[in-house]
Coordinates of C-alpha atoms (C1' of nucleotides) in Angstrom, one line a residue:
Chain A
M1 CA 0.0 0.2 -0.2
A2 CA 2.7 2.2 1.0
R3 CA 6.0 3.0 2.2
P4 CA 7.2 0.2 4.6
R5 CA 8.5 0.1 8.0
E6 CA 12.6 0.3 8.0
F7 CA 12.7 -1.5 11.5
D8 CA 11.8 -4.7 12.8
E9 CA 8.9 -3.9 15.9
A10 CA 10.1 -6.7 18.2
E11 CA 13.6 -6.1 17.9
V12 CA 12.8 -2.4 18.8
L13 CA 10.8 -3.3 21.4
D14 CA 13.6 -5.6 23.1
R15 CA 15.9 -2.6 23.0
A16 CA 13.5 -0.5 24.6
M17 CA 12.7 -3.1 27.1
L18 CA 16.8 -3.3 27.9
Q19 CA 16.6 0.8 28.3
F20 CA 13.9 0.5 30.8
W21 CA 15.5 -2.5 32.5
R22 CA 18.8 -0.8 33.0
H23 CA 17.4 2.6 34.0
G24 CA 13.8 2.3 34.9
Y25 CA 11.1 4.1 34.0
E26 CA 11.4 7.6 35.4
G27 CA 15.1 7.1 34.2
T28 CA 14.4 6.8 30.7
S29 CA 13.8 9.4 28.5
V30 CA 12.0 9.8 25.4
H31 CA 15.5 10.6 23.9
D32 CA 17.1 7.7 25.6
L33 CA 14.6 5.5 24.0
V34 CA 15.2 7.5 20.5
A35 CA 18.9 6.8 21.0
A36 CA 18.9 3.2 22.4
T37 CA 16.1 2.1 19.3
G38 CA 17.7 4.1 16.7
L39 CA 14.2 5.2 15.6
G40 CA 13.1 8.6 15.1
R41 CA 11.2 10.3 17.4
Q42 CA 8.1 10.2 15.3
S43 CA 8.3 6.7 14.2
L44 CA 8.3 5.7 18.0
Y45 CA 5.3 7.7 18.6
N46 CA 3.6 6.4 15.5
T47 CA 4.2 2.7 16.4
F48 CA 3.8 2.6 19.9
G49 CA 2.1 5.7 21.2
D50 CA 3.4 7.8 23.9
K51 CA 6.4 6.7 26.3
Q52 CA 4.0 4.9 28.8
A53 CA 2.3 2.7 25.9
L54 CA 6.0 1.9 24.9
F55 CA 6.7 0.9 28.4
L56 CA 3.6 -1.3 28.5
A57 CA 4.7 -2.7 25.2
A58 CA 7.9 -3.6 26.8
L59 CA 6.4 -5.3 29.8
E60 CA 4.7 -7.5 27.4
R61 CA 7.6 -8.5 25.3
Y62 CA 9.4 -9.1 28.8
D63 CA 6.5 -11.4 29.4
A64 CA 7.0 -13.2 26.5
K65 CA 10.1 -13.7 27.4
A66 CA 9.5 -14.9 30.7
R67 CA 7.1 -17.7 29.2
D68 CA 10.0 -18.6 26.9
M69 CA 11.8 -18.9 29.9
L70 CA 9.6 -20.8 32.3
K71 CA 8.7 -23.3 29.5
P72 CA 11.0 -26.0 30.8
L73 CA 9.5 -25.5 33.9
L74 CA 6.1 -26.4 33.0
R75 CA 6.7 -29.3 31.3
E76 CA 5.1 -32.7 32.5
D77 CA 8.5 -34.4 34.0
A78 CA 10.0 -30.8 35.5
G79 CA 11.8 -31.0 38.6
L80 CA 15.1 -30.0 40.4
A81 CA 17.1 -30.0 37.4
E82 CA 14.5 -27.6 35.7
L83 CA 14.9 -25.2 38.8
R84 CA 18.7 -25.3 38.7
G85 CA 18.7 -24.5 34.9
Y86 CA 16.0 -21.9 35.2
V87 CA 17.9 -20.2 38.1
D88 CA 21.2 -20.1 36.1
A89 CA 19.7 -18.9 33.1
A90 CA 18.0 -16.0 35.1
I91 CA 21.1 -15.2 36.9
A92 CA 23.3 -15.4 33.7
L93 CA 20.7 -13.1 31.8
Q94 CA 21.2 -10.4 34.0
K95 CA 24.9 -10.9 34.0
T96 CA 25.0 -10.9 29.9
S97 CA 22.3 -7.7 29.5
R98 CA 23.8 -6.0 32.5
C99 CA 20.7 -5.7 34.0
R100 CA 20.0 -5.7 37.7
G101 CA 17.1 -7.5 38.8
C102 CA 13.5 -8.6 37.2
L103 CA 12.3 -5.7 35.0
V104 CA 8.5 -6.3 36.6
V105 CA 9.8 -6.5 40.2
R106 CA 11.9 -3.5 39.5
S107 CA 9.1 -1.9 38.0
A108 CA 6.9 -2.7 41.0
L109 CA 9.2 -1.1 43.2
E110 CA 9.7 2.0 41.1
L111 CA 6.1 2.7 40.3
G112 CA 4.0 1.2 43.3
A113 CA 0.7 0.5 42.5
A114 CA 0.5 4.3 40.8
D115 CA -0.4 2.8 37.2
R116 CA -3.3 0.3 37.1
R117 CA -2.4 -1.1 33.8
V118 CA 1.5 -1.4 34.9
R119 CA 0.3 -3.0 38.1
A120 CA -1.7 -5.6 36.3
A121 CA 1.2 -6.2 33.8
V122 CA 3.3 -6.8 36.7
R123 CA 1.3 -8.5 38.8
R124 CA 0.7 -11.2 35.7
T125 CA 4.3 -11.9 34.8
A126 CA 5.2 -12.1 38.4
Q127 CA 2.3 -14.9 38.8
R128 CA 3.1 -16.6 35.8
V129 CA 7.1 -17.0 37.4
R130 CA 5.6 -18.1 40.4
D131 CA 3.4 -20.5 38.6
G132 CA 6.4 -21.8 36.8
L133 CA 8.4 -22.4 39.8
R134 CA 5.4 -24.2 41.7
H135 CA 5.0 -26.4 38.9
A136 CA 8.5 -27.4 38.9
V137 CA 8.7 -27.5 42.7
A138 CA 5.7 -29.8 42.8
G139 CA 7.1 -32.1 40.4
A140 CA 10.6 -32.3 42.3
V141 CA 8.7 -33.4 45.5
A142 CA 6.3 -35.8 43.5
R143 CA 9.6 -37.7 42.3
G144 CA 11.5 -37.3 45.9
E145 CA 14.2 -35.0 44.6
I146 CA 12.8 -32.4 47.4
V147 CA 11.5 -33.8 50.8
T148 CA 9.6 -31.5 52.2
R149 CA 6.6 -30.7 54.4
R150 CA 6.1 -27.2 52.9
A151 CA 3.3 -26.6 49.9
P152 CA 4.8 -26.4 46.4
E153 CA 3.1 -22.8 46.5
E154 CA 5.0 -22.0 49.5
L155 CA 8.3 -22.9 48.5
A156 CA 7.9 -21.4 44.6
D157 CA 7.0 -18.0 46.8
Y158 CA 10.3 -18.4 48.6
L159 CA 12.4 -19.0 45.7
F160 CA 10.8 -16.1 43.8
T161 CA 11.7 -14.0 47.0
T162 CA 15.3 -15.1 47.1
L163 CA 15.9 -14.7 43.5
N164 CA 14.6 -11.2 43.7
G165 CA 16.8 -10.6 46.8
L166 CA 19.8 -11.2 45.1
A167 CA 19.9 -8.2 42.8
G168 CA 20.0 -6.2 45.8
L169 CA 22.8 -8.1 47.0
A170 CA 25.0 -8.0 44.3
G171 CA 24.0 -4.7 43.9
T172 CA 25.8 -3.5 47.4
G173 CA 29.2 -4.6 47.2
A174 CA 28.7 -8.4 47.7
D175 CA 30.8 -10.3 45.1
E176 CA 29.9 -13.3 42.6
A177 CA 30.9 -16.1 45.5
Q178 CA 28.5 -14.5 48.1
A179 CA 25.4 -14.7 45.6
R180 CA 26.8 -18.3 44.3
R181 CA 26.9 -19.6 48.2
V182 CA 23.4 -17.8 48.7
V183 CA 21.7 -19.8 46.0
D184 CA 23.3 -22.9 47.2
L185 CA 22.0 -22.2 50.5
M186 CA 18.4 -21.3 48.8
F187 CA 18.6 -24.7 47.1
E188 CA 19.4 -26.7 50.3
S189 CA 16.7 -25.3 52.4
L190 CA 14.5 -26.1 49.8
G191 CA 14.3 -29.4 51.2
Q192 CA 16.2 -31.5 48.4
A193 CA 17.1 -35.2 49.2
G194 CA 20.9 -35.7 49.1
Chain B
M1 CA 23.3 36.3 65.4
A2 CA 20.7 36.4 62.8
R3 CA 17.2 35.0 62.1
P4 CA 16.5 31.6 63.5
R5 CA 15.5 28.8 61.2
E6 CA 11.8 27.8 61.2
F7 CA 12.3 23.8 61.1
D8 CA 14.0 21.2 62.6
E9 CA 16.5 19.7 60.2
A10 CA 16.6 16.1 61.5
E11 CA 12.7 16.2 61.2
V12 CA 13.0 17.9 57.3
L13 CA 15.5 15.2 56.6
D14 CA 12.9 12.2 57.8
R15 CA 10.4 13.8 55.2
A16 CA 12.6 14.0 52.2
M17 CA 13.9 10.9 53.0
L18 CA 10.4 9.2 53.1
Q19 CA 9.8 10.9 50.2
F20 CA 13.0 9.2 48.4
W21 CA 11.9 6.2 49.6
R22 CA 8.6 6.2 48.3
H23 CA 9.2 7.5 45.0
G24 CA 12.9 6.9 44.1
Y25 CA 15.4 9.5 43.1
E26 CA 14.2 10.2 39.4
G27 CA 10.7 9.9 40.6
T28 CA 11.2 12.8 43.0
S29 CA 10.8 16.4 42.0
V30 CA 11.9 19.5 44.1
H31 CA 8.9 20.6 43.7
D32 CA 7.7 17.2 45.7
L33 CA 10.4 17.7 47.9
V34 CA 9.2 21.3 48.9
A35 CA 5.9 19.8 49.4
A36 CA 6.9 17.2 51.9
T37 CA 9.3 19.1 53.9
G38 CA 6.9 22.2 54.0
L39 CA 9.9 24.1 53.8
G40 CA 10.4 27.0 50.9
R41 CA 12.1 25.9 48.0
Q42 CA 15.1 28.4 48.6
S43 CA 15.5 27.3 52.3
L44 CA 16.0 23.8 50.9
Y45 CA 18.5 24.7 48.6
N46 CA 20.4 27.1 51.5
T47 CA 20.4 24.2 54.0
F48 CA 21.3 21.3 52.1
G49 CA 22.9 22.4 48.6
D50 CA 21.2 20.7 45.5
K51 CA 19.0 17.5 45.1
Q52 CA 21.7 15.3 44.8
A53 CA 23.1 16.6 48.3
L54 CA 19.9 15.9 49.9
F55 CA 19.8 12.6 48.8
L56 CA 22.7 12.0 50.2
A57 CA 21.9 13.5 53.3
A58 CA 18.6 11.7 53.7
L59 CA 21.0 8.2 53.0
E60 CA 22.9 9.4 55.9
R61 CA 20.1 9.9 57.8
Y62 CA 18.7 6.5 56.8
D63 CA 22.1 4.9 57.6
A64 CA 22.0 6.5 61.1
K65 CA 18.0 5.2 61.8
A66 CA 19.9 1.5 60.4
R67 CA 22.3 1.8 62.9
D68 CA 19.8 2.2 65.7
M69 CA 17.7 -0.6 64.4
L70 CA 20.9 -2.8 64.3
K71 CA 21.8 -1.9 68.1
P72 CA 20.2 -5.1 69.5
L73 CA 22.2 -7.3 67.2
L74 CA 25.2 -6.1 68.1
R75 CA 25.2 -6.5 71.6
E76 CA 27.4 -9.1 73.5
D77 CA 24.3 -11.6 73.8
A78 CA 22.5 -11.3 70.8
G79 CA 21.2 -14.4 69.1
L80 CA 18.1 -15.6 67.4
A81 CA 15.7 -13.4 69.4
E82 CA 17.2 -10.0 68.2
L83 CA 17.4 -11.5 64.6
R84 CA 13.4 -12.3 65.1
G85 CA 12.9 -8.7 66.6
Y86 CA 14.8 -7.5 63.8
V87 CA 13.2 -8.8 60.9
D88 CA 9.7 -8.1 62.6
A89 CA 10.6 -4.4 63.1
A90 CA 12.0 -4.1 59.4
I91 CA 8.6 -5.4 58.0
A92 CA 6.6 -3.5 60.1
L93 CA 8.8 -0.2 59.6
Q94 CA 7.6 -0.6 55.8
K95 CA 4.0 -1.5 56.5
T96 CA 3.6 2.1 58.9
S97 CA 5.9 4.2 56.5
R98 CA 4.5 2.7 53.5
C99 CA 7.6 2.2 51.9
R100 CA 8.3 -1.0 49.6
G101 CA 11.9 -2.4 50.7
C102 CA 15.0 -0.9 51.9
L103 CA 16.2 2.8 50.8
V104 CA 19.5 1.8 50.0
V105 CA 18.8 -1.4 47.8
R106 CA 16.4 0.3 45.7
S107 CA 18.9 3.5 45.2
A108 CA 21.4 0.4 44.5
L109 CA 19.0 -0.8 41.6
E110 CA 17.9 2.3 40.2
L111 CA 21.0 4.2 40.0
G112 CA 23.4 1.6 39.4
A113 CA 26.8 2.7 40.0
A114 CA 26.5 5.6 37.8
D115 CA 27.3 7.9 41.0
R116 CA 30.2 7.3 43.2
R117 CA 29.0 9.0 46.6
V118 CA 26.0 7.4 46.2
R119 CA 27.3 3.7 45.5
A120 CA 29.6 4.4 48.5
A121 CA 26.9 5.4 51.2
V122 CA 24.6 2.6 49.7
R123 CA 27.7 -0.1 50.2
R124 CA 28.2 1.1 53.7
T125 CA 24.8 0.9 54.8
A126 CA 24.0 -2.7 53.5
Q127 CA 27.2 -3.4 54.3
R128 CA 26.3 -2.3 58.0
V129 CA 23.1 -4.4 58.0
R130 CA 25.1 -7.4 56.9
D131 CA 27.6 -6.9 59.6
G132 CA 24.5 -6.7 62.6
L133 CA 23.1 -9.9 61.1
R134 CA 26.3 -11.6 61.0
H135 CA 26.8 -10.7 64.4
A136 CA 23.5 -11.9 65.6
V137 CA 23.8 -15.2 63.7
A138 CA 27.2 -16.0 65.1
G139 CA 25.9 -15.6 68.6
A140 CA 22.9 -17.8 67.9
V141 CA 25.2 -20.6 66.6
A142 CA 27.3 -20.0 69.3
R143 CA 24.8 -20.9 72.0
G144 CA 23.3 -23.5 70.0
E145 CA 20.1 -21.6 68.9
I146 CA 21.1 -22.3 65.4
V147 CA 22.9 -25.6 64.2
T148 CA 24.4 -25.1 60.7
R149 CA 27.7 -26.2 58.8
R150 CA 27.6 -22.8 57.3
A151 CA 29.4 -19.5 58.2
P152 CA 27.6 -16.7 59.8
E153 CA 28.7 -14.3 56.9
E154 CA 27.2 -16.8 54.6
L155 CA 23.9 -16.9 56.6
A156 CA 23.7 -12.9 57.1
D157 CA 23.9 -12.8 53.2
Y158 CA 21.1 -15.2 52.9
L159 CA 19.0 -13.3 55.3
F160 CA 20.2 -10.1 53.9
T161 CA 18.9 -11.4 50.4
T162 CA 15.8 -13.0 51.4
L163 CA 14.6 -9.9 53.2
N164 CA 15.3 -7.7 50.3
G165 CA 13.4 -10.3 48.4
L166 CA 10.4 -9.7 50.5
A167 CA 9.4 -6.4 49.1
G168 CA 9.3 -7.4 45.5
L169 CA 6.9 -10.7 46.7
A170 CA 4.8 -8.2 48.4
G171 CA 4.8 -5.6 45.4
T172 CA 3.8 -8.1 42.9
G173 CA 0.5 -9.1 44.1
A174 CA 1.4 -11.7 47.1
D175 CA -0.7 -11.3 50.2
E176 CA 0.8 -10.8 53.9
A177 CA 0.3 -14.6 54.4
Q178 CA 2.2 -15.5 51.8
A179 CA 5.5 -13.0 53.0
R180 CA 5.0 -14.6 56.4
R181 CA 5.4 -18.1 55.3
V182 CA 8.5 -17.2 53.6
V183 CA 9.9 -15.5 56.9
D184 CA 9.0 -18.7 58.4
L185 CA 10.6 -20.8 55.8
M186 CA 13.6 -18.4 56.1
F187 CA 14.1 -18.8 59.4
E188 CA 13.8 -22.5 59.4
S189 CA 16.2 -23.0 56.6
L190 CA 18.7 -20.7 58.8
G191 CA 19.1 -24.2 60.7
Q192 CA 17.7 -23.3 64.0
A193 CA 17.5 -26.4 66.5
G194 CA 14.2 -27.3 68.1
Chain C
dC1 C1' 4.5 7.4 -14.4
dT2 C1' 0.8 8.7 -11.4
dG3 C1' -1.4 9.3 -7.1
dA4 C1' -2.7 7.6 -2.6
dT5 C1' -0.9 6.2 1.8
dT6 C1' 2.6 5.5 4.8
dC7 C1' 6.6 6.4 7.2
dT8 C1' 10.6 9.6 8.7
dG9 C1' 13.1 13.4 10.5
dG10 C1' 13.5 18.2 11.9
dA11 C1' 11.3 22.1 14.0
dT12 C1' 8.4 23.3 17.3
dC13 C1' 5.1 23.6 21.2
dT14 C1' 3.9 23.7 26.4
dA15 C1' 5.3 22.3 30.9
dT16 C1' 8.1 21.1 34.0
dC17 C1' 12.8 20.1 35.3
dG18 C1' 16.6 21.8 38.8
dG19 C1' 18.7 25.9 40.2
dT20 C1' 19.3 31.1 41.0
dC21 C1' 18.1 35.7 42.1
dC22 C1' 16.4 39.3 45.1
dA23 C1' 13.9 42.1 47.9
dA24 C1' 11.3 41.6 52.0
dA25 C1' 10.9 39.7 56.6
dA26 C1' 12.9 38.2 61.1
dC27 C1' 15.7 37.5 64.6
dG28 C1' 20.4 38.9 67.8
dA29 C1' 23.9 41.8 69.2
dC30 C1' 25.1 46.2 70.7
Chain D
dG1 C1' 15.8 50.9 68.4
dT2 C1' 19.7 50.4 64.9
dC3 C1' 22.6 47.6 62.3
dG4 C1' 24.1 43.4 60.1
dT5 C1' 23.2 38.5 59.3
dT6 C1' 20.3 35.0 58.0
dT7 C1' 16.1 33.3 56.4
dT8 C1' 12.3 33.3 53.7
dG9 C1' 9.0 33.3 49.3
dG10 C1' 7.9 34.5 45.0
dA11 C1' 9.6 35.8 40.2
dC12 C1' 12.4 33.6 37.3
dC13 C1' 16.3 31.3 34.6
dG14 C1' 17.8 28.1 30.7
dA15 C1' 17.5 23.1 30.2
dT16 C1' 15.3 19.2 29.2
dA17 C1' 10.8 16.7 29.6
dG18 C1' 7.1 14.5 26.8
dA19 C1' 4.6 15.1 22.9
dT20 C1' 2.9 17.1 18.2
dC21 C1' 3.4 19.3 13.6
dC22 C1' 4.3 19.2 8.9
dA23 C1' 7.0 18.8 4.6
dG24 C1' 9.3 15.6 2.2
dA25 C1' 10.8 10.8 1.1
dA26 C1' 9.3 6.4 0.1
dT27 C1' 6.9 2.8 -1.4
dC28 C1' 2.8 0.3 -3.8
dA29 C1' -1.3 -0.2 -6.7
dG30 C1' -3.1 0.8 -11.0

DNA sequence: CTGATTCTGGATCTATCGGTCCAAAACGAC
DNA sequence: GTCGTTTTGGACCGATAGATCCAGAATCAG
């Protein structure tokens, strides 16, 4: 019909997401987004709407990526190995992408319950992660990899909590070895047998 | 000599700290600080310098409050009871002050390693907390309240991590009961005897 | 090639940002 | 009371925020 776009929308969203992830919503200006995405200002507004809408789209994209990462945890036979894989992948991703913590959790802390749609997106993704963890924990319990009297949901909340706390540990002067020991301790206290 | 101030500096710092705590550095405008403190714009600048200096002063004030809260943990006979007391107090404080998480950890995540002085302040306070936790953990181990093969420092890092993660759990839709269960699990996995 | 449509990028808008200026007000020293 | 000093609050500053306008470039259908 007319002139086609010169960019890939998903790729642009990835870059915008990374910018928000690194510097937060308030800490990211539209100029920053223009620089990060390589798009012109107007193209950005045409495609996504205003800054807030772009942020929501970035949260959406983050949710999609989270779904990918959680896929192994949701398999029928998921267990302790998948949990370990997920934790390692999450930590590795934050290192390679040079981001601290989880985007949705950081957004929840930064923006509070101020915006309804942000709040909804944050809750949805966080719940998705907890659900994935719970499923794999339940699998590990069922097959005896974890021996515990706690409910899988409880352990999932616990894993979620400690994982998110790691960013705070790493961001306040602790080194990688300290973080690794905390992860070890976390898995141990999960109640794994052997 | 001349006209005296119409405000109490410490009280003003408390209010400014609370504002930063609730909305972060970038999310707080000088106008917000004027409204929160009740001071005039110029009085604020006269007393504290620019926004960044006021933020650093607020971090300093936060550190002083943290020292107060940590005092029981540093007593000679500190142990598990003091650990529990500290955790309860920290959680209660966040509820009454309507703040999510720890100010210094949030600042570390929001501002990264961007500013040298913020980074130093954040590390100092975080280390202070970990030191307090470590001391009480060591006391608890010495008196048999905790049975573990882990070093106190390691357990302190673990407590620090999980405590900081609680804000993320609470901020993403989990209710109070879930958080309480995580705290229970945290203390249990500390290795307490009985 | 022409026309209709979409995309692009620089100019531009208003509001607000952090920060300063300055004159009037309020005190203590004398 | 008078003087010198400090505080105070409103006006004001340039810079930048998010957002829009608009003219020209680019493309496809016919």
